[in-house]
C-alpha cells in the first residue's frame, strides 16, 4: 500500500456552508460533497473541463479580511473553476436561476424538440435539465436552424445535427480518451457542427462511447435507433464476454430480447468505456443461428431431439474412454462451466485430454516454465506506470480497454511508452519509441533489449541465459530485425520498472516463445512486470481451473485426424475459426468416431457433429468469468435461457450424475464453493464474498 | 488641442519603412538604451509611463510585463496581437504598413524586458501589405544584428516571426489568438482564475507576453524619453496617459487615423476629421463597433480617456470612432453590427453562439417591417443573458451595442416596430450590404 498522500485543502463556502476541499478541486465536483448538484452538459469528469455550455454557471466571491464577501462582477462556470482559499460559491441565487434558464432557452431555441421520436427521450440530460431549471415556454418565433436529420457517421453512429447542442463531448472523447481524433468541429458560430474530416467515415474502435456521453440525441446508435423507448427497457448489470477484458456493462433488454449494451462503471476495469467490438458485439443473443434444441445426427442430417437422447449418446461415446476421448475449448465459458467440464472429463471419463488453447506454437506457458506469473499487472495499475513496453500486439484491436489505460497513462501522467510491433499500431501515435521489426524477428528484438540491460550490469542472469543473449548486440539486432541500434538503446533506457504488455497471440509467431522468454527475463532484470495477457473471455479461468497433464490441442487434433480418438467434445469453440491449420481440423473432425458439439450459435464444426448440445448464452445464466488481469466477476442471469438451452455447468453435472450418482449441484454458487475448496486462489470469489467490482486473484 | 503625432510622426515618410530611414529619425536608440538597462528598470519605466493596453481593454501594460517570471526556467514568448478586426478600427494596419520598425523595436524592447527567446506577430490575414512591410523590416533587422543571435553584442538571442491569421475576428481575442497560432481551432481558452495567466502559461504552456501593436509601438518612446515624460502626455485625464490613435470613419469629411493626446474632447476629434458630412451629427460609436453608442449631445461633452468616456456610458475601446449623421437609421446600423457578431461568433459557448443569431433574427425581422410588440424587451433580455455569461469577450461585445442602442435610441426601435418602417426619411448612406 502506498503511503497516504497529504492533500492540501482550502476552506471555501458553498451557499454559506463552510467546507474544506482539496486545493484546486473544480467547484462542480466540490459541491457534490454537500450533496448538491450543479447542472451540466459539456463537463465530463473523465475529460478536461472546457466551460463551453455555460450551464454550470454560479456566483462566486472571495472572503475579505473584514469577513464580508466580495462577489466577482460576472458569474463563473463551476466546471472550470478551481477551489481556492476564501472562495464563496453560491449555487442557489436568483441570478444563478435566471442564468440557467437563459442558457437553456438558448439551447432550446434551435433544438427540434422531437423528443417523442428521439432515442434519448426519457434519459436525456437536456430534457432533465429543462424540467428542473428551464423555461416553461419559448419566446422564439424565428426559423429554427435546419440540418440533415440522420447522417450516418459510420455503420454504428448516426448523427442528428439539429439536436446537437455543440457541447464538444464527442470531439473531446476522440481527442482525449480514444486518441483517434476522428471528430472535430467545423464551421463556426451558430453553424458549428461536430464532424469527421471531410465527412469521411467515423473510423474509431471506440465510437460507441460518444453515443453514451452525448447529452442529447444527436449521436445515436445505428443499431438501436428507434428500437425502443428507454422507459420500456429493463436494465441489468452484466459483464461483456466478447474479449478477455471483462468490461462491466449494462445489459438493456425488452421482452426477453437484448436491445443494447452500455458501459457500466468499474474503475478497475473499463472505467466507464466500452469498445465497439463489445458494445455492438452482442448481436448473437438475437441471432437466427442460435442453437435452441439438442440435435442428433440421422444420416446426413441433424434432427431435433431431447436432452435424454443426447446425454445417453454422449455417455455411450465417452464413458470409460480414457485416453481415447478428449475435449477442446472452454475459454469462452464461465469458471463454473470449466470446472465442471474438467471434473467430468478427468473424474468420470478418466481422461486428461483437455485443452482450451489454440495458438500455433502451443507449449507449456512461458510463465510456468520460468516460474513466474504471466499476469503481473492489473489494468488500473498500468495508469501509474512511468514507462511501459507494449510488445508484439496491436493492443487496440486485441485488448481495447487495456489500450485505453495505456493511453491514459501517457495522456494524463506522461508515461513513456515503448511500442514494438511488426506493423503500425494505434499505440504508435503516443509512443516514445517505436521499434518496428520485421515479422518473425520478435525474439531477436526482445533478446536485444535483455542483452543491453544485462551488459549494462543492471542485473545478473544465469550463465546459460547470458550466453544465449550475448550475440544480440544492438547492431546484430539491427541486422536481423531492421530496428535501428540507437532506438533499441533508447528503448532499453526507459524500461526500468516498466510493465511489459504482450498477448497470447505471440505464441502464434515463429519466434514468439523465445521472445516471450526473453521478455519474462527482461521483466526480472528491470524489476518490471511481465504480462502475457490472454484474449478470450475466460481463458484465464480455463488456465487456472483446467488440467495441464493430458494431450494438448495439437496432439488431440492429430490423434483425431489419425483416427485414434473415439470421441471428441468441442466446448463452445469452433476450431475452424481459431486453429491455424484448417486441413488438420477438417481431418480431425471427419475421422473422429463421435463428435459432440456444444455451443450457443451454429458453427462450421457442427456439420461434422454426432450430437449438438445447445448451451445458454452468457447473460442467460449465472456464472463467473476470470478476465485478463485475473479478476473474477459474476454475471447474473439477465435473460431467460432460450429454447431448451442449458448452462454448461449444468450439462456437465447432469451427465456426471447419470454415471456416478451423487448429490448434484443445483446452482453455480455451489459449484463456485466447490472450486474454492479445491483451488484456494478462488476463495474470495465465492458468491457470498464476491464484491460487485470483482475479485482479483493474486 | 490638435493632433499630437508621436507614433505617427513619420507615417508619411517612405524612408521610415527602411532601417536606414528609421535610424535617421532616432530609431533603435531606445533599444540601445534599453538593452543596457536592467530588465526591471525597463519595466519600471513602462510603469512610470502609465501606459495602458491599446487593444481595447486598457489594462495597465507594465503589470503584464512584470508578470513574466523573473527566474527563467523555460522559453519565454513575446506575442503581438495584430489581428485588428474590430469594425471601425484601422490604426494598427497603418502603423504596421508605415512604421514597421516601431513595432519591431518595441517588441524587441519587450523581449529584453521579459527575457524572451521568441516573438510572434499574429497579423490579420487580410493585411497582406502590413505583413509584407513587417517581413521586410524583420529581414533588415536580422541583417543588421538587431534580431537573431547576439543582439547588439549582448549575447542575448531573440527571434521574431510573423504569422497570418485566416480571417476570424475571434482570433483577435488573445487566448483564441494563441490557440490559432498553435495550430488549433481559433477558439478562446480558459482564463484566470480558471487557468493561469498567459504570463505564466500562455503559448505552449510557457510564459507569454501579449500586447496590441500600438502598445508595443509606444515602448520605444517611453524608453527613449523616459516614462515620466510619457506620463506628462494626457496628464489632464484621471488615469489615461500618452497618445491614442483613433480611426475616424462614418459621416465625416476627412476620415482617417488621428493621433491625439488623452484628454482631448471628442468633438475636436470630429473637427480633425473635417466635421460631419451630409447633415447634422446624430450619434457616435467612439471606440469600435462593440462599444456603446452615444448621442450627439454626449459627443459634445465627452472627453477622450479611459475613465472619462464612462461618463457618457461608453468606452475608448480600440479607437474605432464612427460618427453617424442624422440620416442614419439606428435600427439598420445595429442590425448590421449584429450581423457581424453573429457571423464572427466562434460557436464555443451557448450564449454567444445562440444569442447572437437570435438577436440578428429579431433585428432582421424588425428591419423587414415585421417587428412585434415585445421585441424590445426580448432583445434586452437576450443582451442580459449574453453579457457576462459568454466564455470570452466576444459575447459581451455583441450584446453591448444592441443594449446601448435600445437604451439611447428606444424611440427609433419603437417607431420601426409600430410602423414597419424606419423613422429616418432617407436611406442610410453607410454601406449596408449584404
GROMACS .gro file of C-alpha atoms in nm, chain B residues 7 13 61 65 83-84 93 120 129 138 141 146 155-156 168 181 187 193 222 337 368 378 389 408:
model
   24
  705UNK     CA    1   0.381   5.720  -3.325
  711UNK     CA    2   0.775   5.926  -4.493
  759UNK     CA    3   0.079   4.733  -1.963
  763UNK     CA    4   0.545   4.283  -1.845
  781UNK     CA    5  -0.534   4.076  -3.570
  782UNK     CA    6  -0.706   4.413  -3.586
  791UNK     CA    7  -0.292   4.847  -4.021
  818UNK     CA    8   0.542   3.630  -3.290
  827UNK     CA    9   0.064   4.489  -4.710
  836UNK     CA   10   1.231   4.199  -3.980
  839UNK     CA   11   1.674   4.395  -3.860
  844UNK     CA   12   1.905   4.376  -3.432
  853UNK     CA   13   2.480   3.774  -2.609
  854UNK     CA   14   2.102   3.784  -2.594
  866UNK     CA   15  -1.158   3.522  -3.797
  879UNK     CA   16  -0.108   3.038  -3.351
  885UNK     CA   17  -1.145   2.929  -3.003
  891UNK     CA   18  -0.899   3.236  -1.234
  920UNK     CA   19   0.884   5.556  -2.334
 1035UNK     CA   20  -2.345   4.529  -3.629
 1066UNK     CA   21  -3.816   4.397  -4.278
 1076UNK     CA   22  -3.690   4.036  -2.567
 1087UNK     CA   23  -2.228   3.490  -1.939
 1106UNK     CA   24  -3.014   5.555  -2.618
   0.00000   0.00000   0.00000
